[in-house]
CSV table of C-alpha atoms in Angstrom, one decimal:
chain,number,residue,atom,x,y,z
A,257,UNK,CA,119.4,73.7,115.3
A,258,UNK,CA,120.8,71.6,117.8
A,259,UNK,CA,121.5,72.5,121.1
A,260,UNK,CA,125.3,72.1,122.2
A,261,UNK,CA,125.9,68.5,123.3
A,262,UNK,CA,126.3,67.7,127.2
A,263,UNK,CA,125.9,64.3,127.5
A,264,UNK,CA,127.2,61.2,126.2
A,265,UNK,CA,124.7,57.8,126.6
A,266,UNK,CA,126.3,54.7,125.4
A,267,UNK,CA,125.3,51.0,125.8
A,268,UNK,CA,128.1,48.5,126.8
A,269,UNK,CA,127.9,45.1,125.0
A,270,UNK,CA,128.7,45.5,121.1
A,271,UNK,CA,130.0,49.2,121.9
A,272,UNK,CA,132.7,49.0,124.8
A,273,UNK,CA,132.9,45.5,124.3
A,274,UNK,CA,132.5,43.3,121.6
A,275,UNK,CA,129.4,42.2,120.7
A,276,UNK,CA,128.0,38.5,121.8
A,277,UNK,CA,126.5,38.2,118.6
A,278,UNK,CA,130.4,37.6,117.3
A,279,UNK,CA,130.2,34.6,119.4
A,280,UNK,CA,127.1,33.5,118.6
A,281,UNK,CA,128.2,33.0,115.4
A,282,UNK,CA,131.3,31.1,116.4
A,283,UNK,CA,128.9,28.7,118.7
A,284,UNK,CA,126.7,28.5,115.4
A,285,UNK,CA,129.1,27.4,113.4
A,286,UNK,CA,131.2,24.9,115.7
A,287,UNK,CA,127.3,23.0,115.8
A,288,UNK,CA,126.8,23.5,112.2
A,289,UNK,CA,123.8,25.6,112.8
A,290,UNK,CA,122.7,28.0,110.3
A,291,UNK,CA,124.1,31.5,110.8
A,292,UNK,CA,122.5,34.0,113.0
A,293,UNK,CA,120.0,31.7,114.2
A,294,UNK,CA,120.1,32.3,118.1
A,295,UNK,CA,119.3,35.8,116.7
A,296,UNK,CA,116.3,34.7,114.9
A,297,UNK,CA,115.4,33.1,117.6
A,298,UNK,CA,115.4,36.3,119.8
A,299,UNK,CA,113.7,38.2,117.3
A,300,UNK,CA,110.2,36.0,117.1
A,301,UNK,CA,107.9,37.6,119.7
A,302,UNK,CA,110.8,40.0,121.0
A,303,UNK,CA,108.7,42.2,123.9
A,304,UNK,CA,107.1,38.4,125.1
A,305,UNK,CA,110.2,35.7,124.6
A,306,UNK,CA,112.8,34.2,127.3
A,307,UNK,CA,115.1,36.8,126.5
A,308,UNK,CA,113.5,40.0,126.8
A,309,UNK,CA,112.0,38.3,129.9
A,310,UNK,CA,115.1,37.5,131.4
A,311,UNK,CA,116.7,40.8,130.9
A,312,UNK,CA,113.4,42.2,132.7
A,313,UNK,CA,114.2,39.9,135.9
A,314,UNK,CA,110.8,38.3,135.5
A,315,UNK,CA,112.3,35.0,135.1
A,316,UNK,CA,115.9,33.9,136.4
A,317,UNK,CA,118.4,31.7,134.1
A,318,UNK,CA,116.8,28.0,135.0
A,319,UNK,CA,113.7,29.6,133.7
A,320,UNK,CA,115.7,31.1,130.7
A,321,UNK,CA,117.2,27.6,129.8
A,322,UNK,CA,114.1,25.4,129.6
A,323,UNK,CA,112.4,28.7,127.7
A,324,UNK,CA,114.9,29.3,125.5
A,325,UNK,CA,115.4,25.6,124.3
A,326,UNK,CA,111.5,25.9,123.3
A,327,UNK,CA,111.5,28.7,121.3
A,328,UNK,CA,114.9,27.1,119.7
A,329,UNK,CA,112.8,23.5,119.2
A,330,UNK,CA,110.4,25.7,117.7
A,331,UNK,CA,112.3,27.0,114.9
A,332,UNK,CA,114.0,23.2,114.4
A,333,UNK,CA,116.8,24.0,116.4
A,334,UNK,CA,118.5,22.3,119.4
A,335,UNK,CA,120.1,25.2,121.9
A,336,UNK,CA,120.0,25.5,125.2
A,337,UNK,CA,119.5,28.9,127.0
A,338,UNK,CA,122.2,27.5,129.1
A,339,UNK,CA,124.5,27.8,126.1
A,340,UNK,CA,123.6,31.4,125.3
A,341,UNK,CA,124.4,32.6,128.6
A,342,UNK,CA,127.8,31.6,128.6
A,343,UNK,CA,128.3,33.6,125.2
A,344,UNK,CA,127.3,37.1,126.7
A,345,UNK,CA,130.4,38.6,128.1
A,346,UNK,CA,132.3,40.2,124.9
A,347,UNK,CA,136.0,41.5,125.3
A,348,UNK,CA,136.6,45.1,126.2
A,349,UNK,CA,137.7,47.7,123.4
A,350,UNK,CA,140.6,49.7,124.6
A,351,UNK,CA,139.6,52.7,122.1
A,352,UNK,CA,136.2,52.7,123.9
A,353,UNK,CA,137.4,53.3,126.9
A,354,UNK,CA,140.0,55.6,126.3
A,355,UNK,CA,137.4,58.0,124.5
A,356,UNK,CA,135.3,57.9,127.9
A,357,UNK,CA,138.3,59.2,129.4
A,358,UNK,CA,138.9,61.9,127.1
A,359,UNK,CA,135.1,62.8,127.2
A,360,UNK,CA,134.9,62.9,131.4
A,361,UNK,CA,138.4,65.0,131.0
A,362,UNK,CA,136.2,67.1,128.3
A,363,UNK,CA,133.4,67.8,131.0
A,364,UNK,CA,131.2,65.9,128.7
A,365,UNK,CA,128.2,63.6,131.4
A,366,UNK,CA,128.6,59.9,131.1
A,367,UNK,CA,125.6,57.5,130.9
A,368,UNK,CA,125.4,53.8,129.9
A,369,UNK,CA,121.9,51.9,129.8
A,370,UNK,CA,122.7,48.6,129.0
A,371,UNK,CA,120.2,45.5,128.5
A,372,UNK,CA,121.6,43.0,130.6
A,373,UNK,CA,120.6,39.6,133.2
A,374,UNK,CA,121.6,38.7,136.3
A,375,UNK,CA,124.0,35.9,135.0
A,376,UNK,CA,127.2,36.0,135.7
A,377,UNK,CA,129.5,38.6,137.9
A,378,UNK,CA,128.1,42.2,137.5
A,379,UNK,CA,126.7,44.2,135.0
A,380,UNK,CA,129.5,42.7,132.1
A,381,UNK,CA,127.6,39.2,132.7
A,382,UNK,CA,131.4,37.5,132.9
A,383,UNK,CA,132.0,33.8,134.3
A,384,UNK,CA,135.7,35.6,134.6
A,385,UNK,CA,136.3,36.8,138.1
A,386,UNK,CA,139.0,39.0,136.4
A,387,UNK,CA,136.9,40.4,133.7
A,388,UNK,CA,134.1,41.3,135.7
A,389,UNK,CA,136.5,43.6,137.6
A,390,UNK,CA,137.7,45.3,134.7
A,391,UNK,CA,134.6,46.1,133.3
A,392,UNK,CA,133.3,47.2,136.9
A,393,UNK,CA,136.0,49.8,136.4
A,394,UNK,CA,134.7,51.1,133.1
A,395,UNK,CA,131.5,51.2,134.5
A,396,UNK,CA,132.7,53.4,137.9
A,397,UNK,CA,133.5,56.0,134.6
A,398,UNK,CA,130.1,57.0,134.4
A,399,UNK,CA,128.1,59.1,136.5
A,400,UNK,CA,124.6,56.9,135.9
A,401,UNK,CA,124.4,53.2,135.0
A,402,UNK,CA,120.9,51.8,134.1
A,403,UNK,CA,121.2,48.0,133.8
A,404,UNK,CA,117.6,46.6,132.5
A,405,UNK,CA,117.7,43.6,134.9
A,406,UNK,CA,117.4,46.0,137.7
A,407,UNK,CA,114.7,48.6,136.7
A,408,UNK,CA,112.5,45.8,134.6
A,409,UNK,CA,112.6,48.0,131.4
A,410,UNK,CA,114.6,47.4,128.8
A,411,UNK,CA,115.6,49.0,125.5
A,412,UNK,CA,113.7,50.0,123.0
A,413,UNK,CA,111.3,50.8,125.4
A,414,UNK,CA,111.5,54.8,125.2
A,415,UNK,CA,111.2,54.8,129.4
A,416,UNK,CA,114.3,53.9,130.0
A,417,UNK,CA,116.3,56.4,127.8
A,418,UNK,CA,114.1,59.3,129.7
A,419,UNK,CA,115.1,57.3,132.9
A,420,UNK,CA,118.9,58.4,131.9
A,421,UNK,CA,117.9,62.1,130.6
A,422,UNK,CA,115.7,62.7,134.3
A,423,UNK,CA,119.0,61.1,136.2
A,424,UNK,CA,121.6,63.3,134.5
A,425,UNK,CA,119.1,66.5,134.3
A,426,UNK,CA,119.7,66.8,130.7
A,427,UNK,CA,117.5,67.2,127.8
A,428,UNK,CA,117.8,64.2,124.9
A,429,UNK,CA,118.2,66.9,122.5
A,430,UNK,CA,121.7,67.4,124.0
A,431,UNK,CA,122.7,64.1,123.9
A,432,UNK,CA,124.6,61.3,121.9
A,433,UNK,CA,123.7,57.7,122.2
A,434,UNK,CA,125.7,55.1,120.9
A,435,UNK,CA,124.4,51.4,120.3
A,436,UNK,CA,125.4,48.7,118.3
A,437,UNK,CA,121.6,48.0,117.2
A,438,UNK,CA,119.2,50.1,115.3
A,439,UNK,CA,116.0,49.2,117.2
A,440,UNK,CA,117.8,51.0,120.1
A,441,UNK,CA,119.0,53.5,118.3
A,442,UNK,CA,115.6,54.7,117.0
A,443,UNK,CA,113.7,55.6,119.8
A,444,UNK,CA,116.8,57.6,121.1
A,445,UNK,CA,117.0,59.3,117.6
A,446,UNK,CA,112.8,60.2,118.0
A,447,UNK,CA,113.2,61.5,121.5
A,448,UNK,CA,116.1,64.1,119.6
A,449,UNK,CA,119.4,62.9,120.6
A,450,UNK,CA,121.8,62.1,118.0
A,451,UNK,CA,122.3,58.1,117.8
A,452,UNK,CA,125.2,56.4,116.2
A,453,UNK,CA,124.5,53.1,115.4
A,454,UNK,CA,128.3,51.1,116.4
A,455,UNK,CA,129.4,49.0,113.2
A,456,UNK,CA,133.1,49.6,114.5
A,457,UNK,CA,135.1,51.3,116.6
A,458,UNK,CA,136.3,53.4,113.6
A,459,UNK,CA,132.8,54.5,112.5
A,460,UNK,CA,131.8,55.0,115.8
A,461,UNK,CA,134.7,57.3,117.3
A,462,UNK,CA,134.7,59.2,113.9
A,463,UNK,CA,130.6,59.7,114.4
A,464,UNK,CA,131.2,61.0,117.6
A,465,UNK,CA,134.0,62.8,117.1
A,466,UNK,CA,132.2,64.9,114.3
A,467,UNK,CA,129.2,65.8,117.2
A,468,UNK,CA,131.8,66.3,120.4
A,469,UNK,CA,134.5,68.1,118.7
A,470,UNK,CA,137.2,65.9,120.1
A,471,UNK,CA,140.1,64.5,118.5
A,472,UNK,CA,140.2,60.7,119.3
A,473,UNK,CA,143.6,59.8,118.4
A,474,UNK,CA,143.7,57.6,115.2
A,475,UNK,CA,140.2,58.3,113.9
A,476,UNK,CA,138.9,61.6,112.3
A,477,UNK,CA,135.4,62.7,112.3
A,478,UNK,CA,133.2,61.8,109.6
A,479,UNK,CA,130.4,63.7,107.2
A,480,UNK,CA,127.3,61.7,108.3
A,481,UNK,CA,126.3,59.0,111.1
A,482,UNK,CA,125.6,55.7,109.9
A,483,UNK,CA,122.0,54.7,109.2
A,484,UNK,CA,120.1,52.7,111.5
């Protein structure tokens, strides 16, 4: 049986803000280039390539652009990491962030472990001077940030979701994590915390609602968690 949940672990881009793959796909198609294919692109050798390097700090974004623009030429595309970077910083999600309200009223702990680079202004990645402030608000929410570019691991790696349980003093057992990918939902899921994987806001306040007992206004609480 589970034990009683304590904590809450989310990851920001795709779950409290919309997910860069959205405009990805809007970049893909103003070029004409097949859908999905910077994501194909990130998925060939995905421990080794530019981007799980860059959101390790082990190269900066110079490095990223020439890199990136390889592995595109590679798969017979032209994109320029340059490019990519300027796609990362998604739009906040005011239901998001009023449920991490209601959960620190709740007395629920607050974690985000986000994969992110040191591009742009803060943790959010933004160009936007004004947008990076906002989201450095959401993130003054939780009690323990773990930004990948800072620690040099990055998810799935299970060492960085432990990193979060040893900061918060919580077992993963009593935790929910939230991501808007599978691959990072698993090792949370084998570790014993109950992952949502975020397809929408709806699914993913009605998931959590279901394991926290709270009532997010507008969205009732499901029978199962999506697969992931």
């Amino acid at each position: 049986m589970r034990p009683e949940i304590a904590a809450v672990l989310w990851d920001f881009g795709g779950v409290i803000t919309s997910s860069p793959f959205e405009a990805f796909n809007r970049y893909e198609a103003s070029r004409g280039l097949p859908r999905d294919s910077i994501r194909r692109i990130n998925a060939a050798d995905p421990d080794r390539n530019a981007w799980a390097r860059l959101e390790r700090s082990e190269i900066d974004a110079d490095a990223f652009d020439a890199l990136f623009a390889e592995e595109a030429a590679a798969q017979g595309y032209q994109i320029a990491g340059r490019d990519v970077l300027s796609l990362l910083a998604g739009d906040i999600r005011p239901a998001m962030v009023a449920a991490l309200d209601m959960l620190k009223d709740a007395g629920f702990r607050l974690g985000c472990i986000t994969n992110n680079a040191k591009v742009g202004r803060g943790a959010g990645m933004s160009a936007d001077p004004e947008k990076a402030a906002a989201v450095a608000a959401i993130l003054a929410r939780f009690e323990h940030v773990i930004e990948s570019a800072k620690v040099g691991v990055r998810k799935p790696d299970p060492r960085i979701y432990q990193m979060m349980c040893d900061a918060l003093g919580v077992a993963p057992e009593a935790c929910v994590y939230l991501d808007d990918l599978g691959i990072n939902c698993k090792p949370a899921a084998a570790m014993g915390m109950a992952a949502i994987k975020v397809t929408s806001e709806a699914q993913a306040l009605a998931d959590l609602a279901r394991l926290t007992g709270l009532e997010f206004p507008g969205f009732s609480a499901k029978v199962q968690t999506q697969a992931l």
